Coordinates of C-alpha atoms in Angstrom, one line a residue:
X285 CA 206.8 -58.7 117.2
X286 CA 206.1 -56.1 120.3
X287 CA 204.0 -53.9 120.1
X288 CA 206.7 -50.9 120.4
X289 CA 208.2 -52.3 117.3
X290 CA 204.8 -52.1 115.2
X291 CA 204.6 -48.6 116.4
X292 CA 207.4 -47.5 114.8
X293 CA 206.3 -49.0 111.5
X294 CA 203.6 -46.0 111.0
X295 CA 204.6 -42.6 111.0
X296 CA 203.6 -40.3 113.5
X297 CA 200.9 -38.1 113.0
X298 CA 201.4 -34.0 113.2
X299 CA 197.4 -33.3 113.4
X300 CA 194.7 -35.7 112.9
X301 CA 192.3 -38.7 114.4
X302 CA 193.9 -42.0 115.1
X303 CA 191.3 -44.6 115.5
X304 CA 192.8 -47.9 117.3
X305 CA 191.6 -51.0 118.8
X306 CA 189.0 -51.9 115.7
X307 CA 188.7 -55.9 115.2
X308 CA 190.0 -56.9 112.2
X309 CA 187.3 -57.9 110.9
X310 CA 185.3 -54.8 110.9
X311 CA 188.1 -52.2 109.5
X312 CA 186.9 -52.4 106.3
X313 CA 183.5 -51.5 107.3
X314 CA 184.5 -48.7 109.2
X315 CA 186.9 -47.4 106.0
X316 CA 183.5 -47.1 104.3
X317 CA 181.3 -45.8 106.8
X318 CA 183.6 -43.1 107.2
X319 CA 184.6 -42.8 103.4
X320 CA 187.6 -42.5 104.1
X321 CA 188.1 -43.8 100.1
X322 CA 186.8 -40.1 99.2
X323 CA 189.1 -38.1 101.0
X324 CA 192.3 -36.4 99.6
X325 CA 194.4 -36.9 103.0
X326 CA 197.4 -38.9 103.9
X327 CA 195.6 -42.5 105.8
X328 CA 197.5 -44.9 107.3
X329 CA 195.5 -47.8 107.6
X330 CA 197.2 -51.0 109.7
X331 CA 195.5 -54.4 109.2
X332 CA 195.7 -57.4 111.3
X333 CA 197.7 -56.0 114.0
X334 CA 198.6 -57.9 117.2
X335 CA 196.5 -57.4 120.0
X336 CA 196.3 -58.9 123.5
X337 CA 193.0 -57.4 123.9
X338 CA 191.3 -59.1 120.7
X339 CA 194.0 -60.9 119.3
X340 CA 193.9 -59.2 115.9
X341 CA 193.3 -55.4 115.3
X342 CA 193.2 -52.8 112.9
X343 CA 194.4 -49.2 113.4
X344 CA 193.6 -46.2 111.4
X345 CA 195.4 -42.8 111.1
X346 CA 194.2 -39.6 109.2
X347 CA 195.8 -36.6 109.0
X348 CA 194.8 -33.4 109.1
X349 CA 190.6 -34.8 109.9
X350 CA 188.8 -34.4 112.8
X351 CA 185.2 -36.0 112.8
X352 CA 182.1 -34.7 114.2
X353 CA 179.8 -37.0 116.4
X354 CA 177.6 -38.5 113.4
X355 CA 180.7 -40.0 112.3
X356 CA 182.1 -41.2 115.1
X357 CA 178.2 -42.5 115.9
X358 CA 178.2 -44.4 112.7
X359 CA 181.5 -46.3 113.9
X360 CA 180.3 -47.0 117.4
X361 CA 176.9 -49.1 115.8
X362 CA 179.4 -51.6 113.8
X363 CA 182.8 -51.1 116.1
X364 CA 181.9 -50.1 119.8
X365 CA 184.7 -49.9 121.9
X366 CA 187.3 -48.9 119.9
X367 CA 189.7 -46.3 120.6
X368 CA 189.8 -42.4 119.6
X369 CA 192.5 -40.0 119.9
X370 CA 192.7 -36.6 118.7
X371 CA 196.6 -35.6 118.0
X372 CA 197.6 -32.1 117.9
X373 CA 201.8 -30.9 117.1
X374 CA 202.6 -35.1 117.6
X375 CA 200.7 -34.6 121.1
X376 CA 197.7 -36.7 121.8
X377 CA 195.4 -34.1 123.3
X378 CA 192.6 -36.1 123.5
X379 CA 191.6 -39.8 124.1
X380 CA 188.5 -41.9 124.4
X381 CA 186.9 -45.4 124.8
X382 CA 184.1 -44.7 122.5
X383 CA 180.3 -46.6 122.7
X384 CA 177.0 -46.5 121.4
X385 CA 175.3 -43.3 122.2
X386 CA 171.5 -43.0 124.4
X387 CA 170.5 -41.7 120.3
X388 CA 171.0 -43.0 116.9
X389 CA 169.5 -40.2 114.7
X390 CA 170.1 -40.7 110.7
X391 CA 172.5 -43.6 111.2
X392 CA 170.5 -46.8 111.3
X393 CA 167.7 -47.8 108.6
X394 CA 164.3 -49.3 110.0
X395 CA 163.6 -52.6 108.7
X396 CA 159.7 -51.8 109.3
X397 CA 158.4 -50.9 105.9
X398 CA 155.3 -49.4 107.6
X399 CA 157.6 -47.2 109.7
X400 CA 156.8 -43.5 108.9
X401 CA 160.6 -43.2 108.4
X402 CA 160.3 -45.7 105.0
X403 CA 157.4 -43.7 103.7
X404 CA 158.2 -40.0 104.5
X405 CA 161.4 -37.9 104.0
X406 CA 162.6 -38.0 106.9
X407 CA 165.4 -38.8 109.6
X408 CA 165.5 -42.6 111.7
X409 CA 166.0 -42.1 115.5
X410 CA 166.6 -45.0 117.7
X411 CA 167.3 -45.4 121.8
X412 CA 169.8 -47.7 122.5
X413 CA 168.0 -49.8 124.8
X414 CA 171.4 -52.1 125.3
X415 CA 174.7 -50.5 124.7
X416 CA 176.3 -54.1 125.6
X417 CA 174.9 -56.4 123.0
X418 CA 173.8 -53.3 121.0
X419 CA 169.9 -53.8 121.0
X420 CA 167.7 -50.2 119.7
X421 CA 164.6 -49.5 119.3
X422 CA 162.7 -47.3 116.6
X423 CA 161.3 -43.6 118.1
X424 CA 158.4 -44.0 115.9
X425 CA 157.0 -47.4 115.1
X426 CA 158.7 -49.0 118.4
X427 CA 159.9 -51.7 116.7
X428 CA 163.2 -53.4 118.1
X429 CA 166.6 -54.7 116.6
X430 CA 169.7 -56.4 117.4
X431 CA 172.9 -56.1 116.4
X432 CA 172.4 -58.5 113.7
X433 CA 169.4 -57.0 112.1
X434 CA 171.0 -53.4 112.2
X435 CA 171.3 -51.6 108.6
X436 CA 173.0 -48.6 108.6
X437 CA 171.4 -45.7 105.9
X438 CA 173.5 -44.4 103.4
X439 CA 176.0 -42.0 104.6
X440 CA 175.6 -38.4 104.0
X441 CA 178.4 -36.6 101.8
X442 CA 181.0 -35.0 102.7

């Protein structure tokens, strides 16, 4: 099926965030991070999608939401690379190849239970040290971790 013809299976989208290009595998993941479960708008949500870029992909549309930069940080740790636009009267108005940030703040849980961060209230920070293979390292204990090992905190509500 080409790729115009899958188009036209989802309606388009007056105002809202489209995000595009996810793997497969990790649309799930990035329905919860965002809760998208928890929120009263109409989502389109496209599984298993053909894609020459990564053979498989998942798309997501949301109406009427536009997401601030902890949320689109919180996608970028488990997803980087995917795609953002921001449509506006059926226009796409903005569009971006998003990745990892130079800052994590509040996103990513330290797995150091001496860390300050696991014994006082307060928020994680963490320099991405490699945006490629996604390796950061803890502000305060210095302590590094790899893709693998990342665990994101508990999202904040909306």
């Amino acid at each position: 099926m080409s790729e115009i013809r899958q188009e036209l299976q989802v309606a388009a989208l007056r105002n809202g965030t489209v995000i595009d290009h996810i793997p497969s595998e990790k649309l799930f993941t990035v329905v919860s991070l965002l809760g998208l479960e928890h929120m009263d708008c109409n989502i389109t949500i496209g599984f298993n999608l053909e894609s020459e870029k990564l053979g498989k992909k998942g798309i997501i549309k949301i109406a009427d939401k536009f997401f601030d930069d902890e949320e689109i940080n919180r996608i970028t740790v488990v997803a980087p690379h995917v795609k953002l636009n921001i449509i506006r009267e059926y226009e796409v108005i903005e569009k971006r190849e998003l990745e990892l940030p130079d800052e994590l703040q509040g996103i990513v849980k330290c797995a150091n239970p001496k860390c300050i961060t696991n014994n006082e209230p307060m928020p994680t920070r963490f320099h991405v040290i490699d945006k490629e293979t996604c390796v950061i390292k803890c502000h305060y204990c210095e302590k590094e971790f790899k893709k693998e090992d990342i665990v994101l905190s508990q999202r904040r509500t909306l």
